[in-house]
C-alpha atoms as an extended CHARMM CRD file, in Angstrom:
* protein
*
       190  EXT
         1         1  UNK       CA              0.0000000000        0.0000000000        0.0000000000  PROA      1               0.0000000000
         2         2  UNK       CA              1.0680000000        3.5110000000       -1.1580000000  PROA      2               0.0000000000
         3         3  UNK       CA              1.6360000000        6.7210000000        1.4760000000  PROA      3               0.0000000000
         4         4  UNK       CA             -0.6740000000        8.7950000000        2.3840000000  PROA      4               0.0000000000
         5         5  UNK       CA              1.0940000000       11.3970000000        1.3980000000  PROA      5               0.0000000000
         6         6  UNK       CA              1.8450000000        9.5220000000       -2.0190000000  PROA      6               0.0000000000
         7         7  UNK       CA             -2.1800000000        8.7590000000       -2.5290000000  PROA      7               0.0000000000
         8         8  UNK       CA             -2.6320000000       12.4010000000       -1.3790000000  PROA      8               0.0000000000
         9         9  UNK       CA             -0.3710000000       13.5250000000       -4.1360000000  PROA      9               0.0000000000
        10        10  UNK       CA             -1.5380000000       11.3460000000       -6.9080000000  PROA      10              0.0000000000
        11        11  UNK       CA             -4.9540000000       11.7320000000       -6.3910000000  PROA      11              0.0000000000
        12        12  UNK       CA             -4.4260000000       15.8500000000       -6.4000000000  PROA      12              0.0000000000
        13        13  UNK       CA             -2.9140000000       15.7650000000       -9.5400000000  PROA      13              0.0000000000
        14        14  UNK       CA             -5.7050000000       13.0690000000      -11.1660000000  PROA      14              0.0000000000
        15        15  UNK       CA             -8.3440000000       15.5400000000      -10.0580000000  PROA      15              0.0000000000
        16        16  UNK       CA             -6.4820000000       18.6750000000      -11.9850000000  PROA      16              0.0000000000
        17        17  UNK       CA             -6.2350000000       16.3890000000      -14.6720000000  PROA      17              0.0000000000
        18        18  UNK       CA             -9.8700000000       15.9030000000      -14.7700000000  PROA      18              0.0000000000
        19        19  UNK       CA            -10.7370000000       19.1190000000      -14.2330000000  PROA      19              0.0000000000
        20        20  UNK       CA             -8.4650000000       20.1350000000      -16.9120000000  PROA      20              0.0000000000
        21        21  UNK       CA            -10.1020000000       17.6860000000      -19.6170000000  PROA      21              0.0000000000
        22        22  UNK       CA            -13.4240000000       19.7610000000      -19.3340000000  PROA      22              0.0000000000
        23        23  UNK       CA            -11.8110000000       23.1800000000      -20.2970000000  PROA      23              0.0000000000
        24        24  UNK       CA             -9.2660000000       21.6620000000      -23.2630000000  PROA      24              0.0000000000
        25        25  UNK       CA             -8.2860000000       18.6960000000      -25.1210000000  PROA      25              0.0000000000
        26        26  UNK       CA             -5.5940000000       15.8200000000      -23.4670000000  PROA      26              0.0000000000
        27        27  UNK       CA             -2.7880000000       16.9490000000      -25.9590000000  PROA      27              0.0000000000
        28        28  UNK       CA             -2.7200000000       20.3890000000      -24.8440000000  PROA      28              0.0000000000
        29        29  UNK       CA             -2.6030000000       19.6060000000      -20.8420000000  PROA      29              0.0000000000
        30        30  UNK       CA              0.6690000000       20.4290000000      -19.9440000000  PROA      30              0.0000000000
        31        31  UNK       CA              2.6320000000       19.2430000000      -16.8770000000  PROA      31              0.0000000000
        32        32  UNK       CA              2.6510000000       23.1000000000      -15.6520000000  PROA      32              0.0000000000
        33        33  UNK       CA             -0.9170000000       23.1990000000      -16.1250000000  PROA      33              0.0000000000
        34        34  UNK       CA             -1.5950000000       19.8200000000      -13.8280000000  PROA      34              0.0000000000
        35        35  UNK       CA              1.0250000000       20.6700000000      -11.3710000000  PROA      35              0.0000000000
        36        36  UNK       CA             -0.5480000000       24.3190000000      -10.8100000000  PROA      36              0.0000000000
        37        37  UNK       CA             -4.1400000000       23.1730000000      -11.0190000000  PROA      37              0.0000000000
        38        38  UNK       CA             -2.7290000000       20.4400000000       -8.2900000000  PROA      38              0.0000000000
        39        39  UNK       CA             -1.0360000000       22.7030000000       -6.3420000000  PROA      39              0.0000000000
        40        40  UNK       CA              2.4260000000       21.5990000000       -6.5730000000  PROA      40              0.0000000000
        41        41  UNK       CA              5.4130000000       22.0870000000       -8.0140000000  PROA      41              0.0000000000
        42        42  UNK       CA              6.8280000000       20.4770000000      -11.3360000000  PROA      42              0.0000000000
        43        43  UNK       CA              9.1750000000       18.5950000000       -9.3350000000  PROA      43              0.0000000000
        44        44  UNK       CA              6.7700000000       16.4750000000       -7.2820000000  PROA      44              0.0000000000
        45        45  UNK       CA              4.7950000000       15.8750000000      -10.5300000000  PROA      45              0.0000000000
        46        46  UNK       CA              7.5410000000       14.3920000000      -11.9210000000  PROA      46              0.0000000000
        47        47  UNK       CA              8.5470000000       11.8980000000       -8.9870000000  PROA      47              0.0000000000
        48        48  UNK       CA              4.5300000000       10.1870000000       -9.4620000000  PROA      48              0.0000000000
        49        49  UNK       CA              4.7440000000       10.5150000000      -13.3980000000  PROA      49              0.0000000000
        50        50  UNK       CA              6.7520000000       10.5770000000      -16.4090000000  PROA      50              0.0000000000
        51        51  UNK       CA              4.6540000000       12.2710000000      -18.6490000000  PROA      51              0.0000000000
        52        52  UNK       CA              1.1310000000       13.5450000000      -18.8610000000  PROA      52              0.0000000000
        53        53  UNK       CA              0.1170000000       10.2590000000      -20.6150000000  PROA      53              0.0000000000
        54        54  UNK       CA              0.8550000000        8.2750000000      -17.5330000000  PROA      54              0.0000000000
        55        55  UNK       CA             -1.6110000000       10.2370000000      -15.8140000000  PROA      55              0.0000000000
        56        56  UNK       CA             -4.0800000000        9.1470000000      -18.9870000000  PROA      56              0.0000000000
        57        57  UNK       CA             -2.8750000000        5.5320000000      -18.2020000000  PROA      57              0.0000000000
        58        58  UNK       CA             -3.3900000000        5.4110000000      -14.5960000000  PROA      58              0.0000000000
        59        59  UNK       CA             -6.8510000000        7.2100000000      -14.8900000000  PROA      59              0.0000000000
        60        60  UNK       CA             -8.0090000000        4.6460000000      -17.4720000000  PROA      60              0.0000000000
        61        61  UNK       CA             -6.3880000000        1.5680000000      -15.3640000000  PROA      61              0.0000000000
        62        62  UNK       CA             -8.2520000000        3.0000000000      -11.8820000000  PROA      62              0.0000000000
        63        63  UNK       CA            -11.5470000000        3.8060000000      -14.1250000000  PROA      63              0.0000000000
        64        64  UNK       CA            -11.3260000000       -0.1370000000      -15.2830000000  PROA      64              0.0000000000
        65        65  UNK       CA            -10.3580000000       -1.7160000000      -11.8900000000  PROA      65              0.0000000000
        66        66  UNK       CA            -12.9020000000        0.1140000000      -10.4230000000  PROA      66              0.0000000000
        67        67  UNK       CA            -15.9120000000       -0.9470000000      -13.1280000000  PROA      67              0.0000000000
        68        68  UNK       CA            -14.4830000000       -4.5000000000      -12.6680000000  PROA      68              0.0000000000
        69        69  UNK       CA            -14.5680000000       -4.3710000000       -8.7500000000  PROA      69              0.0000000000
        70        70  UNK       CA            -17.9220000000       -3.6010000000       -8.9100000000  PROA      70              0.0000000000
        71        71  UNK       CA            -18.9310000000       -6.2150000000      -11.5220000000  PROA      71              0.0000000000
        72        72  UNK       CA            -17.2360000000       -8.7530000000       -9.1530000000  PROA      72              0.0000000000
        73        73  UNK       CA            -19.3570000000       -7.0110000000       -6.3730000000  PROA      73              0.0000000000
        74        74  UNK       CA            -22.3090000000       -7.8160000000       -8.2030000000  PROA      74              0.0000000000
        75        75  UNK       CA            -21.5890000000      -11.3830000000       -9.5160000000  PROA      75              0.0000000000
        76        76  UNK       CA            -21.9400000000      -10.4590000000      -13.1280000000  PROA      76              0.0000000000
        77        77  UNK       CA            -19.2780000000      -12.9590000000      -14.4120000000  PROA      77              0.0000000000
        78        78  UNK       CA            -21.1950000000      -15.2120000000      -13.3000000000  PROA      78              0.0000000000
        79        79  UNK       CA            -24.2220000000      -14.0130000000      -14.7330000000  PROA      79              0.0000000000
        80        80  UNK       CA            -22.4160000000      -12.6390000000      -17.6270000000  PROA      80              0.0000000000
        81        81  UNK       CA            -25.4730000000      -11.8460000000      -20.3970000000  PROA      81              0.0000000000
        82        82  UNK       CA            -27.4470000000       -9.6520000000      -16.9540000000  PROA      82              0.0000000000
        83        83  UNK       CA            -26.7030000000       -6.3990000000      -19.3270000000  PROA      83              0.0000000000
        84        84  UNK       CA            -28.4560000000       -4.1680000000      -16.9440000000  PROA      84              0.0000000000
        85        85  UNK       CA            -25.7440000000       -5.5170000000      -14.1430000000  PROA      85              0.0000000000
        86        86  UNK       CA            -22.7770000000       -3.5600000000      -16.5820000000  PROA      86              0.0000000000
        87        87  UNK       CA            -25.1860000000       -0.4910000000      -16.8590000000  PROA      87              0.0000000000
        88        88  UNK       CA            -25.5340000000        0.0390000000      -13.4190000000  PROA      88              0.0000000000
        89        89  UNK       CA            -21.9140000000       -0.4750000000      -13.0850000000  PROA      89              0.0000000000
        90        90  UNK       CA            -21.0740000000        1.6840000000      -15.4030000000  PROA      90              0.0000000000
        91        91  UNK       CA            -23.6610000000        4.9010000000      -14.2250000000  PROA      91              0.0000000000
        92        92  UNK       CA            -22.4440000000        3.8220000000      -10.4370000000  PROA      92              0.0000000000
        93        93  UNK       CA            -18.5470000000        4.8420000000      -12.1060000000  PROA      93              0.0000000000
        94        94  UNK       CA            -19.8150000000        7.3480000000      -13.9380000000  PROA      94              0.0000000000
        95        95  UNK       CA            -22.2250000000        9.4450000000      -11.7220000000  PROA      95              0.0000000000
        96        96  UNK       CA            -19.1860000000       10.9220000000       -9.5940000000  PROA      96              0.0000000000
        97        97  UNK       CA            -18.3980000000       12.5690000000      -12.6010000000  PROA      97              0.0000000000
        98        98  UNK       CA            -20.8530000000       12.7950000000      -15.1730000000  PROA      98              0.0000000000
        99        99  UNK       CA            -19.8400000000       15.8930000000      -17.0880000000  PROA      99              0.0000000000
       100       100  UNK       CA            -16.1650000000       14.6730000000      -17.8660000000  PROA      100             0.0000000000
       101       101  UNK       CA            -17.8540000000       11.3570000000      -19.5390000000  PROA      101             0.0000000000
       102       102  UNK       CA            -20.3510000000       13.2000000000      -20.9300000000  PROA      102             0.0000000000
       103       103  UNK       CA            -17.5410000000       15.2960000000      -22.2740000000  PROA      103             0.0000000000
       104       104  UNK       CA            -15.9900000000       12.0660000000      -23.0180000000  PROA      104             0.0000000000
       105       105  UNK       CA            -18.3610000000       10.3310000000      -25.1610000000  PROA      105             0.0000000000
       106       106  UNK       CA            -19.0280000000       13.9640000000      -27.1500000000  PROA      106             0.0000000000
       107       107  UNK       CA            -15.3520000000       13.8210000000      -28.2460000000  PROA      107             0.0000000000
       108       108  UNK       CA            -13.6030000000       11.2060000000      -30.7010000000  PROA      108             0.0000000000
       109       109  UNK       CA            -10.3610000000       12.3340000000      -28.7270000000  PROA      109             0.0000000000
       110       110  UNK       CA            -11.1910000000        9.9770000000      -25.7800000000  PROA      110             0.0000000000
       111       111  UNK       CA            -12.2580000000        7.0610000000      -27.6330000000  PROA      111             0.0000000000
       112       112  UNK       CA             -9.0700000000        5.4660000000      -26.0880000000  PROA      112             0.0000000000
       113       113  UNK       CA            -11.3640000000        4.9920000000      -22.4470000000  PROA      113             0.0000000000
       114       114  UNK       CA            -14.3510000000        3.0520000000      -24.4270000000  PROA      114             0.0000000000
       115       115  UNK       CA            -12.2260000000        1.2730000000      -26.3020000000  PROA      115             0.0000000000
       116       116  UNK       CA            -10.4140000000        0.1790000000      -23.0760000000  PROA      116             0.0000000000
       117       117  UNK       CA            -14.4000000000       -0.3930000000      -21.5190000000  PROA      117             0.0000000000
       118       118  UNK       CA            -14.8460000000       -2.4840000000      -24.3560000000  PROA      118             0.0000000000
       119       119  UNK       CA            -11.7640000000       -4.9810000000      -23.5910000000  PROA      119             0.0000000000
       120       120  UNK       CA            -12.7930000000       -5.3030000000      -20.1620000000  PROA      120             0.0000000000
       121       121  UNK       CA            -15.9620000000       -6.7470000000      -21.7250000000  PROA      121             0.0000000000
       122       122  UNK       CA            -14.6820000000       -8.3800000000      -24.2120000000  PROA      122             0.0000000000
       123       123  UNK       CA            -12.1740000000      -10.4060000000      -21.9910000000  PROA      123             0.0000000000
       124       124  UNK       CA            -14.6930000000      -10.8100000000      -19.4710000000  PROA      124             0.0000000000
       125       125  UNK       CA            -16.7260000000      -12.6970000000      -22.5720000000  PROA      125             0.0000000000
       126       126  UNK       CA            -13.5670000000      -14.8410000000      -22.9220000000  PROA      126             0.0000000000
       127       127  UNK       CA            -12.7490000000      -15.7430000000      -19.2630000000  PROA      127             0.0000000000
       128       128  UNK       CA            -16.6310000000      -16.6660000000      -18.5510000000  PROA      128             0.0000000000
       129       129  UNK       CA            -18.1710000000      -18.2990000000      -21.3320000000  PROA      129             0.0000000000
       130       130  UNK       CA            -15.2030000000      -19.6530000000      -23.5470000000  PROA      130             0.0000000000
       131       131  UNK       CA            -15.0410000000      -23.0120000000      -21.7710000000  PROA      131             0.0000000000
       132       132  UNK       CA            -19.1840000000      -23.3940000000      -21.9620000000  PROA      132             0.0000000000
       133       133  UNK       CA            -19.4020000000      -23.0000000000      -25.3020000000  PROA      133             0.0000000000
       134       134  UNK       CA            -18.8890000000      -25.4500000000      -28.2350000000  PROA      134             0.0000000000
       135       135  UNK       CA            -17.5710000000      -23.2370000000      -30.9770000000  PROA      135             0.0000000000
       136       136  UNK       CA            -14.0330000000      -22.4410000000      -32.8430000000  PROA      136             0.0000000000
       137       137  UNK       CA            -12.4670000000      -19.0050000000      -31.2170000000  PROA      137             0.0000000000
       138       138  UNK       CA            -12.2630000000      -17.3490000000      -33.7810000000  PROA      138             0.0000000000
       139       139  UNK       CA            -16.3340000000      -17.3750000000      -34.1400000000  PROA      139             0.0000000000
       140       140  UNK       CA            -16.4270000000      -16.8670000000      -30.7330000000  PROA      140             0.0000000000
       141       141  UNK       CA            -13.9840000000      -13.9310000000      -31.0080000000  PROA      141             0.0000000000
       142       142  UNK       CA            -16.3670000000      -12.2600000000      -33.4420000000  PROA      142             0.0000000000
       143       143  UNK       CA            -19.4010000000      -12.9360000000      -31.2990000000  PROA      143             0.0000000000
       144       144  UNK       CA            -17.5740000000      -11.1860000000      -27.9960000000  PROA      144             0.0000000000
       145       145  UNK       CA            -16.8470000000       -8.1640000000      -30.1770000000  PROA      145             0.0000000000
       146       146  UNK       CA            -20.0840000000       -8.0390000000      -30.8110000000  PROA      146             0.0000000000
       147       147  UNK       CA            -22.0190000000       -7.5350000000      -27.5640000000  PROA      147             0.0000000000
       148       148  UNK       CA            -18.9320000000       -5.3170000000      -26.3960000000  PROA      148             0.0000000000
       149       149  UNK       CA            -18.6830000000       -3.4990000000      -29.7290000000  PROA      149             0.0000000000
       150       150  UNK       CA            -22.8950000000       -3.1420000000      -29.0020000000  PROA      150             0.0000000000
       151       151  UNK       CA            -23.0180000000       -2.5260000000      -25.7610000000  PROA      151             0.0000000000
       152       152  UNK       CA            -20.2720000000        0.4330000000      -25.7520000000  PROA      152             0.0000000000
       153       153  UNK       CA            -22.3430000000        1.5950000000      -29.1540000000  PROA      153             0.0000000000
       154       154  UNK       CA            -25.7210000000        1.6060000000      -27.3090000000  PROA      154             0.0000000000
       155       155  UNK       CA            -24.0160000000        2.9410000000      -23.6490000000  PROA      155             0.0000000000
       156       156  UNK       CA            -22.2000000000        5.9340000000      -25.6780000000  PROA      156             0.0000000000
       157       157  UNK       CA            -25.5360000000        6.9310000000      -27.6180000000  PROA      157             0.0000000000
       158       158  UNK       CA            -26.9400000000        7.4950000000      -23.7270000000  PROA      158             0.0000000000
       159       159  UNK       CA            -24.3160000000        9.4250000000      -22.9250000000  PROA      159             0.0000000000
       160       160  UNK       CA            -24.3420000000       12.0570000000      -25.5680000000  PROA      160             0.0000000000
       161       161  UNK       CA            -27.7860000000       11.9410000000      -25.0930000000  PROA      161             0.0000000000
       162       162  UNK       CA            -29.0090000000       11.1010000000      -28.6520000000  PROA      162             0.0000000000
       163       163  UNK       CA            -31.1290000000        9.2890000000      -27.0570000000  PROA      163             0.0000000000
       164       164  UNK       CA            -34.2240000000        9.8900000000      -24.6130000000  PROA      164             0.0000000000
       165       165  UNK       CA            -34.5680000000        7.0840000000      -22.2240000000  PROA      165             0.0000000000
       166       166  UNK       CA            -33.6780000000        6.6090000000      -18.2810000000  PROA      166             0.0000000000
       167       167  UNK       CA            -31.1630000000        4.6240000000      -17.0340000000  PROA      167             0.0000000000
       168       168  UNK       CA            -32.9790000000        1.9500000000      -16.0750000000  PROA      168             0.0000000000
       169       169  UNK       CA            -34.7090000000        1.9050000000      -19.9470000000  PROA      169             0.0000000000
       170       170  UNK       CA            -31.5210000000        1.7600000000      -21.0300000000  PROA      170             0.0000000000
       171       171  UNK       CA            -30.8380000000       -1.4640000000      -19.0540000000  PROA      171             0.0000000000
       172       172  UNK       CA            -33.9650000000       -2.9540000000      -20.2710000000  PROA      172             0.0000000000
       173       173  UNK       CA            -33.3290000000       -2.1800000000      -24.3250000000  PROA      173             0.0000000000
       174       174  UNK       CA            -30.3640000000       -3.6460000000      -24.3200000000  PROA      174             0.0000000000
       175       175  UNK       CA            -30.8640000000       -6.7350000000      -21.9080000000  PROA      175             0.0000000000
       176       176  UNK       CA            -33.7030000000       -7.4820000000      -24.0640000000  PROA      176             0.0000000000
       177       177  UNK       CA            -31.3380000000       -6.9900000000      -27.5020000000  PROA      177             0.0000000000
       178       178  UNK       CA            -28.8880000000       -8.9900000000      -26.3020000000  PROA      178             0.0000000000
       179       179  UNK       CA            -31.0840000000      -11.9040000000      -25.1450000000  PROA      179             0.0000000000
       180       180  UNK       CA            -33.0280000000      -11.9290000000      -28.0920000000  PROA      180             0.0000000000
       181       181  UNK       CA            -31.9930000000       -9.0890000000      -30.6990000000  PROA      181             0.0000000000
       182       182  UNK       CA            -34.8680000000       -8.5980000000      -33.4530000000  PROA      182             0.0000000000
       183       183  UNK       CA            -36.1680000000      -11.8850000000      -33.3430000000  PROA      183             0.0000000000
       184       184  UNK       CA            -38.6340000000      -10.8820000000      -30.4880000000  PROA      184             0.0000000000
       185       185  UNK       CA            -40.1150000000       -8.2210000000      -32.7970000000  PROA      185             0.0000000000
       186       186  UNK       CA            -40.9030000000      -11.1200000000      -35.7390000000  PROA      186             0.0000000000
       187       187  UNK       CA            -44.4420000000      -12.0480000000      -35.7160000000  PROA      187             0.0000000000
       188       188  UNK       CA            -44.5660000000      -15.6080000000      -35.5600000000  PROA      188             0.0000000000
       189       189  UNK       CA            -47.0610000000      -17.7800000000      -37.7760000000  PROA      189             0.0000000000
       190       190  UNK       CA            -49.9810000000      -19.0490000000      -36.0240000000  PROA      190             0.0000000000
């Protein structure tokens, strides 16, 4: 376990990185910029972080252990096609903050953090399910992008608000999609 002082530190200068994503784009953060915004000096910056992309790093690696704490929390690996279990995880995560992933999602500049999402889905897909199902893995490859690839798709399209449905809607649509996709909608013959 880290310092106090360390964690203090670190988390300082995660915050003014944060804060600094709302008012301009990741390239143009400088270290100066974080270190002020963090209240430190350039110096103490530099003994937590290299560059300003290891802050992106350990932002997106604390974003992911946190969604995948919770999904642990919440048994969804074992219940791995419970959509509305990721949702809830992912509004829990993303409620503390909801204008910088709102920002996020508005900005093709961050797709790094969805794509990242994604993975953790995607592997999750692979660790859960490979060994229960009979097919090559290379099909099932293509059928784990898919619900990630979907569910990122669908969870983004919230986010920048293109689309008007609560949270818990949300959860619903695309439980219901990935259980049975269109074929629910068919009209059967009588």
């Amino acid at each position: 376990m880290e310092d106090r002082r360390i964690q203090k530190t670190k988390s300082a200068i995660l915050e003014a990185f944060i804060s600094l994503i709302l008012e301009k784009d990741i390239p143009k953060i400088t270290v100066s910029e974080i270190a002020r915004r963090a209240n430190i000096d350039r110096k103490t910056f530099y003994l937590h972080y290299d560059t300003t992309d290891a802050v992106i790093h350990e932002f997106i690696k604390n974003q992911v252990d946190e969604l995948i704490d919770m999904l642990e929390l919440k048994d969804f690996f074992n219940n791995i096609f419970d959509v509305s279990i990721l949702f809830q995880a992912l509004n829990i995560l993303m409620e503390k903050n909801i204008n910088l992933y709102r920002h996020i999602a508005n900005s093709s500049l961050y797709n790094f953090l969805s794509e990242e999402i994604k993975k953790v889905i995607k592997t999750s897909f692979w660790e859960n399910l490979r060994a229960r199902v009979n097919i090559s893995p290379q099909v099932f490859d293509l059928y784990a992008e898919f619900y990630s690839a979907g569910t990122m798709a669908v969870y983004l399209k919230w986010l920048r608000k293109e689309v008007a449905v609560s949270e818990d809607q949300l959860s619903q649509i695309a439980g219901s999609a990935t259980y049975y996709g269109f074929q629910q909608f068919i009209p059967r013959n009588v």
